[in-house]
Amino acid sequence: MTSTDTALQRALDRERAHHEHCRTVLAAMVEGAQEHVVTGEDVSASGADAEVLGYRLRSRAKEMRELPAGPLFFGRLDFAEGEETGRALHIGRLRITEHPAAPPLVVDWRAPVSRAFYQATAGDPRGVAVRRRFGWAPGSRGDAADLTGLEDEHLGRGESRASAIVAREIERPRVGPMRDIAATIQPEQDDLVRAALGTTVCVQGAPGTGKTAVGLHRAAYLLYTHPQRIKRGGLLILGPNPTFLSYIAEVLPALGESGVRQSTLDREIARHPVTRTDDAPAAALKHDARTAEVLRRALYARVDPGAAGDLAVPDGSYRWRVPAEALARIVAEVREEEPPYGVGRERVRARIVRYVQERAERRAGPQSNAWLRRVERCRPVGAALDAVWPRVRPEEVVAPLLGDPGELARAAEGVLDDDEQQALRWTGRAPRSWRSARWSAADLLLLDEVAGLLGHPEGYGHIVVDEAQDLSPMECRAIARRSAFGSLTVLGDLAQGTTPWAARSWRTVLAHLGRPDAAVVPLTAGFRVPQEVVGLANRLLARLGVDVPPARSLRGDGELTLRACAPGAVPETVVDAVRHALTRAGSVGVVAADPDVPGLRAALDAAGIAAAGPEALGARAAVVPASVVKGLEYDHVVAVEPAAIAAAEGPGGRGLHRLYVVLTRAVSRLDVVHARPLPF
């Protein structure tokens, strides 16, 4: 053994000993957190304070118990200068310390001092003498990890090199849910992760650039940096579908953060079950921002300043008179202020009471609060208010609008033409009332729009929106209402827009989200998709009609195979491709046009190859419809009949965009099976 080998072994032994010590201390921290749950509520706090304290202790104990198994640190910094001179700081997914006043054994990756791990270079070492990275393998104990290697960069000497450990971590086989990238965050990703809480960021991320991981890690960073503000307002992760949410579900818990709501927009606005299906023209109109104006008109058409006559307000045996013209003036003034509908109604009530109060005080002096409440709640005031500014539910606005041609014509005049109004209306017999109405998914957007006009919905402190390029203007408005007082992380790729209303410009999306001036940051360096696959996808990119920079890959170890076959031999060729792929490590995804999926599953089953659906995240092989593969990734992708995938969207559809998504799901290898000419 050489002296270098001996030094490396000694370093490994020291780091292994440190890891064992950290694991022992972490176990004590978990036990201590649990003990505080039992004893922490016996402190001198009482009432609501004790309840809040108990909740926080229980939440912290639960978070620590549920941390997934794995290495407790992935990096180390040795500082040559600055406040940390002479210290070695281990960087991990959470802070580990023997007691609060002691120096940490492991520093949380989100702490300010940890930033040097991601940003330091030989040209700008940021006081770092040595950056060390650790290689790990699953441990034999099941609850631990084995330290298998380490590598040092002597930044203080101007030495820098590509990290083989980082490369192996990025290229590790993709079986199961998405993993965190805390150990492999790149400098440009780190800048986005640590963006300030009040900053809305839009990330235009090419395939494989880690945009989803950036959004999730930014959520974890904000929870760490602003725990009270974020938890008070809440943090929402919005994904495109439940399969995608299942795929990313373990990332935040792995980073020590639980209790974050992960949902789809459909779930967030679900006032009623979806029991109706719109045709394409109707759905397009309901997602169109012009429909918001139609809804606003329909709602405020119910306000009628002249609907009530003189108002007589009882005060014992006396009656205070509010002339019809004074009442109409109050209503008109409030209407001009354009408050939310519900706020406007209460504003009219308050001004009626003020009108009466001014006259009562001129006659009898100041009035008590009890007197004011009696006036507010008296029956004549309520009846007048119902006449001039009636209570209304969203369903009572939308159902007549979609079911009554006359009401729609009045609200849509100058906004939608006759043909558009015809397309927007419900087909068949109109329901007798909103209670018997059947609602489509797009109808729920209209209901949410009206609900937002009635009063602001409860918002979130921060929202991460993934696959945002597929949002319609009305969907953007629904998200904007929920982030009126918070910030956004907007993630997507215009080249992967596959809905009929998918955006071609981020400025359009950001305007509808209420953040027109937000910065758009491109990520083009891919760490996942190999060069061979990116090159193929870039050939297709030029045909998509979106202004995005081509992706570039930092990986050159991929494989691309084009398998041409006879028209009837596609299933057989797919079986051969999958059988060959299963001889290699990692997951295999067979992606095809949705109508072709059942036949391919049957062919694989007949060949004795077990293949699950996209929901089985840990399966070796899965057959996935092209419509749901967005956001997923597989080590080996078998893309079946690209021409069929492109044609499945119909004339004028986004079939080529869908194909672009399919081609970029491969982490290592891509087989393209086709009998028809390739559309690229």
XYZ file of C-alpha atoms in Angstrom:
680
model
C 0.000 0.000 0.000
C 1.407 3.386 -0.998
C 1.604 6.344 1.340
C -1.241 7.960 -0.602
C -3.410 4.879 -0.107
C -2.543 4.820 3.581
C -3.483 8.485 4.005
C -6.749 7.904 2.156
C -7.589 4.927 4.368
C -6.887 6.924 7.508
C -9.091 9.748 6.265
C -11.879 7.278 5.504
C -11.558 5.726 8.956
C -11.803 9.157 10.626
C -14.834 10.132 8.568
C -16.544 6.790 9.272
C -15.973 7.307 12.975
C -17.420 10.816 12.714
C -20.466 9.452 10.902
C -21.053 6.835 13.612
C -20.782 9.538 16.263
C -23.252 11.712 14.332
C -25.686 8.809 14.127
C -25.468 8.282 17.881
C -26.065 11.981 18.523
C -28.979 12.062 16.074
C -30.610 9.138 17.888
C -30.287 11.109 21.119
C -31.787 14.191 19.434
C -34.788 12.147 18.284
C -35.233 10.685 21.760
C -34.884 14.122 23.319
C -37.460 15.597 20.977
C -39.876 12.847 21.934
C -39.272 13.439 25.641
C -40.040 17.143 25.166
C -43.406 16.159 23.743
C -44.168 14.471 27.043
C -42.706 17.130 29.355
C -42.700 20.302 27.240
C -46.310 21.148 27.946
C -45.659 21.246 31.688
C -43.806 24.550 31.383
C -45.250 27.740 32.807
C -47.015 28.613 29.546
C -50.764 28.264 29.682
C -53.767 28.307 27.401
C -53.099 28.995 23.745
C -49.341 29.474 24.313
C -48.981 25.981 25.787
C -51.051 24.496 22.986
C -48.871 26.115 20.324
C -45.693 25.016 22.124
C -46.967 21.450 22.387
C -47.886 21.390 18.706
C -44.422 22.592 17.705
C -42.703 20.012 19.883
C -44.856 17.186 18.534
C -44.282 18.321 14.950
C -40.501 18.492 15.426
C -40.399 15.049 17.026
C -42.480 13.590 14.207
C -40.247 15.175 11.540
C -37.107 13.756 13.148
C -38.587 10.264 13.564
C -39.630 10.172 9.913
C -36.284 11.198 8.400
C -35.388 8.595 5.751
C -32.342 6.395 6.174
C -29.182 7.545 4.450
C -25.866 9.318 4.984
C -25.909 12.152 7.485
C -23.455 14.289 5.522
C -22.301 14.458 1.929
C -19.619 17.149 2.022
C -17.040 18.910 4.146
C -15.395 22.327 4.040
C -11.960 23.101 5.482
C -11.539 26.869 5.755
C -8.241 28.693 5.309
C -9.404 32.189 6.175
C -12.311 34.133 7.600
C -14.398 33.436 10.708
C -14.243 29.664 10.201
C -10.431 29.466 9.798
C -9.061 26.106 10.920
C -12.492 24.492 11.239
C -13.869 21.590 9.280
C -17.617 21.781 8.675
C -19.538 18.727 7.520
C -22.517 19.556 5.288
C -25.669 17.436 5.423
C -29.441 17.458 5.096
C -30.047 18.623 8.677
C -28.135 20.147 11.563
C -26.793 17.679 14.126
C -25.406 18.948 17.431
C -24.746 17.442 20.849
C -26.397 20.423 22.549
C -27.559 23.858 21.342
C -24.429 25.723 22.488
C -21.958 23.212 21.013
C -20.435 23.571 17.530
C -22.498 21.518 15.084
C -21.300 18.077 14.054
C -23.178 18.552 10.777
C -24.321 21.871 9.291
C -27.612 22.076 7.415
C -27.062 22.513 3.655
C -29.331 25.578 3.780
C -27.274 27.461 6.364
C -25.437 30.544 5.014
C -22.025 29.035 5.735
C -22.899 26.018 3.572
C -23.248 28.139 0.469
C -19.509 27.982 -0.099
C -19.857 24.238 -0.681
C -21.892 24.967 -3.816
C -20.358 28.251 -4.957
C -16.627 28.082 -4.186
C -14.271 27.683 -7.156
C -10.527 27.696 -7.639
C -10.829 31.260 -8.912
C -13.081 32.316 -6.032
C -12.520 29.903 -3.130
C -14.551 31.982 -0.629
C -12.074 31.175 2.114
C -12.276 27.422 1.489
C -8.967 25.550 1.498
C -10.402 22.091 0.761
C -13.831 20.937 -0.430
C -14.425 17.264 0.269
C -17.164 15.114 -1.220
C -18.167 11.694 0.058
C -19.278 8.600 -1.790
C -21.870 6.377 -0.116
C -23.521 3.009 -0.672
C -26.577 1.467 1.018
C -25.503 0.055 4.354
C -25.827 -3.503 5.537
C -27.873 -2.445 8.590
C -30.736 -1.049 6.552
C -30.927 2.157 8.591
C -27.467 3.449 7.729
C -25.120 4.043 4.810
C -21.550 2.920 4.193
C -18.874 5.482 3.382
C -17.108 4.121 0.302
C -14.841 6.946 -0.786
C -13.967 10.602 -0.716
C -12.356 13.161 -2.985
C -10.773 16.505 -2.184
C -10.503 19.715 -4.175
C -7.717 21.976 -2.891
C -9.380 25.225 -3.889
C -6.972 27.256 -1.812
C -4.147 26.088 -4.084
C -6.112 26.918 -7.212
C -6.857 23.234 -7.909
C -10.267 22.254 -9.268
C -11.566 19.209 -11.094
C -14.791 17.575 -12.173
C -16.194 15.437 -9.393
C -16.488 11.738 -10.159
C -18.670 11.335 -7.047
C -21.128 13.960 -8.291
C -21.186 12.311 -11.721
C -21.935 8.890 -10.206
C -24.697 10.349 -8.029
C -26.356 12.079 -10.994
C -26.074 8.963 -13.146
C -27.266 6.521 -10.466
C -30.123 4.318 -11.768
C -33.619 5.866 -11.536
C -35.798 3.320 -9.766
C -38.495 4.609 -7.445
C -39.503 8.173 -6.532
C -37.491 11.304 -7.244
C -34.497 11.910 -4.958
C -33.222 15.145 -3.499
C -30.165 16.771 -5.096
C -28.736 18.480 -2.002
C -25.373 16.779 -2.601
C -25.146 17.772 -6.271
C -26.639 21.270 -6.516
C -24.763 23.320 -9.118
C -23.918 27.035 -8.652
C -26.648 28.309 -11.014
C -29.188 26.080 -9.267
C -28.016 27.289 -5.854
C -28.635 30.921 -6.875
C -32.274 30.041 -7.615
C -32.732 27.901 -4.498
C -31.592 30.766 -2.245
C -33.617 33.512 -3.919
C -35.249 35.831 -1.364
C -38.701 35.024 0.003
C -40.329 38.061 -1.588
C -38.888 37.272 -5.016
C -40.953 35.496 -7.658
C -38.697 33.456 -9.925
C -39.578 31.844 -13.262
C -37.270 29.030 -14.360
C -37.224 28.111 -18.052
C -35.582 24.733 -17.692
C -34.562 22.520 -20.578
C -35.012 18.764 -20.027
C -32.681 17.338 -17.424
C -31.591 20.662 -15.943
C -33.157 19.930 -12.548
C -35.847 22.620 -12.555
C -38.274 20.525 -10.488
C -35.549 19.737 -7.970
C -34.656 23.433 -7.820
C -38.260 24.317 -6.991
C -38.511 21.695 -4.244
C -35.177 22.676 -2.738
C -36.213 26.332 -2.797
C -39.307 25.335 -0.832
C -37.095 23.564 1.719
C -34.760 26.568 1.866
C -37.609 29.016 2.510
C -39.037 26.786 5.240
C -35.611 26.761 6.899
C -34.900 30.473 6.465
C -38.376 31.867 7.227
C -40.078 29.116 9.254
C -42.691 31.218 11.011
C -43.675 33.375 8.017
C -43.933 30.410 5.652
C -45.715 28.084 8.070
C -48.126 30.854 9.034
C -49.074 31.454 5.405
C -48.522 27.899 4.230
C -46.507 26.506 1.350
C -48.134 24.817 -1.626
C -46.511 22.627 -4.283
C -48.690 22.432 -7.418
C -48.001 19.599 -9.846
C -49.696 18.640 -13.118
C -51.198 15.296 -12.016
C -51.298 12.793 -9.116
C -48.657 10.537 -10.726
C -46.187 13.420 -10.759
C -46.991 14.266 -7.125
C -46.314 10.653 -6.115
C -42.993 10.835 -7.922
C -41.797 13.938 -6.029
C -43.487 13.129 -2.695
C -40.342 11.969 -0.854
C -38.033 14.866 -1.733
C -39.088 17.347 0.962
C -39.307 14.738 3.769
C -35.760 13.631 2.822
C -34.688 17.237 3.445
C -36.332 17.272 6.868
C -39.471 19.165 5.856
C -42.943 17.738 6.337
C -46.402 19.236 6.413
C -46.098 20.911 2.999
C -49.249 20.650 0.908
C -48.627 18.965 -2.442
C -51.615 19.120 -4.740
C -52.968 19.745 -8.210
C -54.924 22.822 -9.181
C -57.929 20.611 -9.928
C -57.958 19.520 -6.279
C -57.585 23.076 -5.032
C -60.665 24.339 -6.885
C -62.853 21.218 -6.567
C -66.165 22.651 -5.332
C -68.139 19.850 -7.023
C -67.450 16.461 -8.612
C -66.681 16.591 -12.335
C -69.609 14.914 -14.116
C -69.623 16.714 -17.455
C -67.090 16.733 -20.307
C -66.627 19.827 -22.471
C -65.892 19.646 -26.154
C -62.689 21.341 -27.294
C -64.209 24.739 -28.277
C -66.097 25.051 -24.980
C -63.059 24.093 -22.911
C -60.877 26.573 -24.793
C -63.312 29.419 -24.113
C -63.637 28.552 -20.432
C -59.846 28.700 -20.120
C -59.737 32.044 -21.985
C -59.114 35.173 -19.898
C -61.966 36.974 -21.696
C -64.405 34.722 -19.844
C -63.292 36.367 -16.594
C -64.747 39.658 -17.825
C -68.003 37.932 -18.787
C -68.248 36.468 -15.278
C -67.496 39.821 -13.668
C -70.275 41.480 -15.636
C -72.727 38.707 -14.796
C -72.001 39.031 -11.088
C -72.126 42.809 -10.813
C -75.249 42.980 -12.967
C -77.013 41.856 -9.787
C -76.142 45.171 -8.114
C -79.080 47.543 -8.618
C -78.835 50.932 -6.873
C -82.481 51.722 -7.560
C -83.974 48.388 -6.475
C -85.082 49.657 -3.052
C -87.320 52.587 -2.207
C -87.110 54.751 0.888
C -85.667 52.891 3.869
C -87.149 53.337 7.366
C -84.805 52.186 10.157
C -86.544 51.574 13.538
C -85.043 53.133 16.676
C -87.453 52.369 19.495
C -90.654 54.206 18.608
C -88.808 56.408 16.109
C -88.001 55.694 12.452
C -84.920 57.052 10.711
C -85.533 57.619 7.018
C -82.934 56.895 4.319
C -84.342 58.341 1.070
C -84.186 56.119 -2.029
C -81.877 58.575 -3.794
C -79.415 58.552 -0.821
C -79.404 54.761 -0.775
C -78.834 54.634 -4.535
C -75.965 57.089 -4.182
C -74.315 54.927 -1.503
C -74.584 51.825 -3.698
C -73.247 53.635 -6.782
C -70.262 55.023 -4.873
C -69.330 51.599 -3.517
C -69.775 50.040 -6.942
C -67.336 52.552 -8.440
C -64.721 51.540 -5.861
C -64.749 47.999 -7.334
C -64.222 46.073 -4.098
C -64.699 42.287 -3.958
C -68.412 41.646 -4.211
C -68.803 40.438 -0.618
C -66.752 43.349 0.711
C -68.890 45.754 -1.313
C -72.077 44.405 0.223
C -70.757 44.957 3.749
C -69.449 48.379 2.766
C -72.961 49.387 1.669
C -74.332 48.146 5.008
C -71.721 50.154 6.927
C -72.513 53.348 5.011
C -76.234 52.956 5.558
C -75.520 52.659 9.290
C -73.209 55.691 9.165
C -75.913 57.717 7.360
C -78.391 56.893 10.146
C -75.790 57.394 12.895
C -74.906 60.910 11.748
C -78.548 61.940 11.930
C -79.138 60.239 15.265
C -76.125 61.902 16.847
C -77.200 65.326 15.641
C -80.496 64.733 17.435
C -79.461 62.813 20.559
C -75.664 62.737 20.854
C -73.198 59.836 20.534
C -74.687 56.369 20.165
C -73.381 53.191 21.804
C -71.859 50.190 20.056
C -74.923 48.190 21.017
C -77.088 50.741 19.201
C -74.889 50.457 16.093
C -75.186 46.658 16.126
C -78.974 46.870 16.406
C -79.124 49.141 13.368
C -76.774 46.889 11.375
C -78.880 43.818 12.089
C -82.339 45.224 11.826
C -84.638 43.614 9.286
C -85.298 46.690 7.083
C -81.558 47.272 6.540
C -81.077 43.599 5.628
C -84.036 43.678 3.233
C -82.787 46.844 1.494
C -79.313 45.371 1.221
C -80.691 42.179 -0.353
C -82.495 44.298 -2.902
C -79.611 46.544 -3.977
C -76.643 44.212 -3.412
C -77.985 40.677 -3.030
C -76.152 37.733 -1.546
C -75.038 35.279 -4.204
C -73.198 31.996 -4.564
C -70.770 31.322 -7.425
C -73.105 28.592 -8.709
C -75.967 31.094 -8.912
C -73.898 33.187 -11.323
C -72.324 30.485 -13.484
C -75.302 28.133 -13.954
C -77.660 30.772 -15.431
C -74.832 32.176 -17.532
C -74.127 28.829 -19.188
C -77.740 27.747 -19.353
C -79.595 30.912 -20.412
C -78.726 32.362 -23.861
C -80.194 35.751 -22.956
C -78.198 36.147 -19.764
C -74.989 35.091 -21.523
C -75.652 37.507 -24.396
C -76.037 40.435 -21.991
C -72.844 39.610 -20.074
C -70.763 38.729 -23.145
C -71.742 41.630 -25.388
C -68.618 43.012 -27.055
C -66.448 40.297 -25.498
C -67.554 37.055 -27.179
C -69.184 36.857 -30.586
C -72.350 34.857 -31.310
C -70.493 31.696 -32.320
C -68.353 31.804 -29.179
C -71.406 32.295 -27.005
C -73.038 29.315 -28.681
C -69.916 27.213 -28.029
C -69.713 28.305 -24.392
C -73.277 27.382 -23.452
C -74.155 24.045 -21.927
C -75.571 21.586 -24.438
C -78.867 19.807 -23.834
C -81.597 20.869 -21.442
C -80.539 23.504 -18.943
C -80.745 22.406 -15.275
C -83.743 23.641 -13.294
C -81.367 25.150 -10.724
C -77.666 25.149 -9.959
C -78.252 22.328 -7.457
C -79.023 19.910 -10.268
C -76.282 21.158 -12.585
C -73.524 18.868 -13.835
C -70.114 20.516 -13.808
C -67.103 20.035 -16.072
C -63.479 20.508 -14.977
C -63.409 23.871 -16.778
C -66.708 24.903 -15.126
C -64.954 24.599 -11.772
C -62.485 27.222 -12.965
C -65.404 29.557 -13.668
C -66.837 28.914 -10.210
C -63.441 29.654 -8.678
C -63.199 32.892 -10.635
C -66.564 34.043 -9.279
C -65.618 32.919 -5.767
C -62.551 35.139 -6.099
C -64.771 38.064 -7.087
C -66.951 37.486 -4.033
C -63.995 37.492 -1.642
C -60.298 36.672 -1.650
C -59.607 32.953 -0.997
C -57.182 31.953 1.729
C -53.704 32.385 0.303
C -50.291 30.815 0.763
C -46.988 32.335 1.807
C -45.293 30.680 -1.159
C -46.413 28.522 -4.077
C -44.188 26.360 -6.273
C -45.863 25.784 -9.650
C -44.386 23.025 -11.798
C -45.084 22.439 -15.508
C -46.395 25.998 -15.577
C -46.115 26.238 -19.355
C -49.322 24.178 -19.578
C -51.433 26.572 -17.516
C -54.282 28.445 -19.156
C -54.948 32.115 -18.389
C -57.865 31.165 -16.142
C -55.744 28.600 -14.289
C -53.081 31.245 -13.777
C -55.696 33.577 -12.330
C -56.792 30.865 -9.875
C -53.192 30.501 -8.683
C -52.692 34.268 -8.502
C -55.682 34.577 -6.163
C -54.018 32.125 -3.803
C -50.718 33.995 -3.801
C -51.951 37.572 -3.604
C -49.735 38.260 -0.587
C -47.015 35.666 -1.209
C -44.399 34.790 -3.797
C -44.091 32.158 -6.498
C -41.553 29.783 -7.952
C -42.679 29.126 -11.526
C -41.095 26.119 -13.240
C -41.483 24.858 -16.765
C -40.275 24.485 -20.315
C -42.140 26.154 -23.161
C -40.970 23.365 -25.481
C -42.905 20.875 -23.349
C -46.230 22.728 -23.515
C -48.861 20.143 -24.473
C -52.254 21.597 -23.535
C -54.345 23.443 -26.160
C -53.723 26.697 -24.266
C -50.032 26.113 -23.486
C -48.023 29.321 -23.484
C -45.439 30.344 -26.054
C -44.106 33.186 -23.897
C -43.351 33.319 -20.174
C -44.346 36.982 -20.106
C -47.916 35.946 -20.923
C -47.964 33.372 -18.135
C -46.429 35.747 -15.594
C -48.895 38.517 -16.476
C -51.847 36.212 -15.762
C -50.143 35.096 -12.537
C -50.009 38.739 -11.459
C -46.193 38.879 -11.619
C -45.466 40.538 -14.984
C -42.033 41.789 -13.937
C -40.689 38.536 -12.466
C -37.268 37.450 -13.688
C -37.121 34.573 -16.173
C -33.975 32.522 -15.641
C -32.956 29.908 -18.233
C -31.350 26.618 -17.213
C -29.809 24.963 -20.263
C -27.043 22.718 -18.874
C -28.481 19.232 -18.462
C -27.183 16.801 -15.873
C -29.660 14.013 -16.598
C -30.303 13.536 -20.323
C -27.217 12.298 -22.266
C -25.774 14.205 -25.223
C -27.026 11.666 -27.754
C -30.629 12.049 -26.574
C -30.416 15.838 -26.250
C -29.085 16.057 -29.803
C -32.105 14.140 -31.098
C -34.536 16.284 -29.100
C -32.883 19.498 -30.311
C -33.581 18.423 -33.894
C -37.260 18.443 -32.988
C -37.026 21.687 -30.960
C -36.656 23.802 -34.093
C -40.154 22.725 -35.209
C -41.978 23.658 -32.000
C -42.399 27.415 -32.534
C -41.140 28.509 -29.118
C -38.257 30.835 -28.364
C -36.155 28.781 -25.953
C -32.418 28.084 -26.096
C -31.404 24.542 -27.082
C -30.441 22.239 -24.266
C -26.867 21.092 -23.826
C -25.815 18.001 -21.939
C -22.834 17.493 -19.666
C -23.144 13.715 -20.074
C -21.591 11.848 -22.967
C -22.182 8.263 -21.864
C -25.683 7.700 -23.245
C -26.965 5.394 -25.941
C -29.427 6.130 -28.753
C -30.837 3.341 -30.929
C -33.308 3.777 -33.796
C -35.162 0.502 -34.432
C -37.049 0.521 -37.730
C -39.413 -2.400 -38.311
C -42.276 -3.599 -40.512
C -45.725 -2.121 -39.737
C -46.971 -5.277 -38.041
C -43.810 -5.939 -36.090
C -43.900 -3.004 -33.655
C -45.055 -5.036 -30.592
C -42.452 -7.739 -31.251
C -39.697 -5.136 -31.647
C -40.758 -3.434 -28.414
C -40.590 -6.773 -26.582
C -37.052 -7.335 -27.876
C -36.002 -3.809 -26.859
C -37.425 -4.211 -23.343
C -35.891 -7.657 -22.896
C -32.481 -6.224 -23.821
C -32.972 -3.173 -21.568
C -33.750 -5.404 -18.577
C -30.291 -6.959 -18.818
C -28.936 -3.573 -17.686
C -29.343 -1.805 -14.351
C -32.142 0.707 -13.787
C -35.750 1.335 -14.731
C -37.325 0.835 -18.143
C -40.177 3.010 -19.399
C -42.114 2.027 -22.527
C -43.835 5.220 -23.702
C -46.437 5.199 -26.465
C -49.476 7.062 -27.748
C -52.311 6.503 -25.278
C -54.431 4.233 -27.572
C -51.443 1.916 -28.115
C -50.725 1.265 -24.430
C -53.139 -1.682 -23.820
C -51.789 -3.603 -26.823
C -48.188 -3.127 -25.746
C -48.922 -4.267 -22.193
C -50.606 -7.360 -23.614
C -47.598 -8.078 -25.852
C -45.166 -7.766 -22.942
C -47.373 -9.924 -20.735
C -47.556 -12.608 -23.442
C -43.761 -12.561 -23.619
C -43.518 -13.117 -19.857
C -42.304 -9.591 -19.081
C -43.993 -8.007 -16.071
C -44.736 -4.353 -16.775
C -46.595 -2.017 -14.448
C -48.302 1.303 -15.096
C -46.810 4.748 -14.418
C -48.139 4.780 -10.855
C -45.811 1.900 -9.815
C -42.745 4.031 -9.191
C -40.515 1.198 -8.006
C -41.190 -1.172 -10.912
C -38.328 -2.298 -13.132
C -40.492 -1.882 -16.240
C -43.552 0.284 -16.852
C -45.766 1.023 -19.844
C -46.651 4.705 -19.763
C -49.134 6.698 -21.877
C -47.451 9.676 -23.502
C -50.063 11.957 -21.933
C -48.836 11.314 -18.362
C -45.076 10.846 -18.781
C -44.240 14.526 -18.277
C -41.977 15.033 -15.255
C -41.107 11.328 -14.947
C -37.774 9.793 -15.835
C -36.440 6.309 -16.564
C -32.915 4.964 -17.070
C -33.977 3.349 -20.346
C -36.889 4.637 -22.439
C -38.440 2.738 -25.330
C -40.305 5.384 -27.354
C -42.869 3.600 -29.525
C -43.938 4.971 -32.902
C -43.105 8.691 -32.599
C -45.379 9.520 -35.552
C -48.360 8.073 -33.657
C -47.467 10.069 -30.535
C -47.288 13.273 -32.602
C -50.562 12.527 -34.424
C -52.528 11.599 -31.295
C -53.142 15.274 -30.476
C -55.042 15.769 -33.737
C -54.655 18.498 -36.392
C -53.386 21.736 -34.885
C -52.608 20.005 -31.606
C -49.419 19.860 -29.590
C -48.342 16.404 -30.752
C -44.763 17.400 -31.577
C -44.428 18.995 -28.137
C -45.714 15.759 -26.598
C -43.109 13.829 -28.574
C -40.383 16.201 -27.353
C -41.407 15.330 -23.794
C -41.282 11.608 -24.524
C -37.820 11.741 -26.104
C -36.343 13.542 -23.096
C -37.451 11.118 -20.358
C -34.374 8.882 -20.787
C -31.583 9.203 -18.226
C -29.117 6.867 -19.928
C -30.499 5.058 -22.965
C -33.209 5.687 -25.564
C -34.617 3.189 -28.045
C -36.934 4.581 -30.732
C -39.130 1.857 -32.254
C -40.930 2.867 -35.426
C -42.616 1.489 -38.538
C -43.754 4.885 -39.809
C -41.389 7.670 -40.945
C -39.890 9.625 -38.066
C -41.235 13.203 -37.675
C -37.795 14.660 -36.941
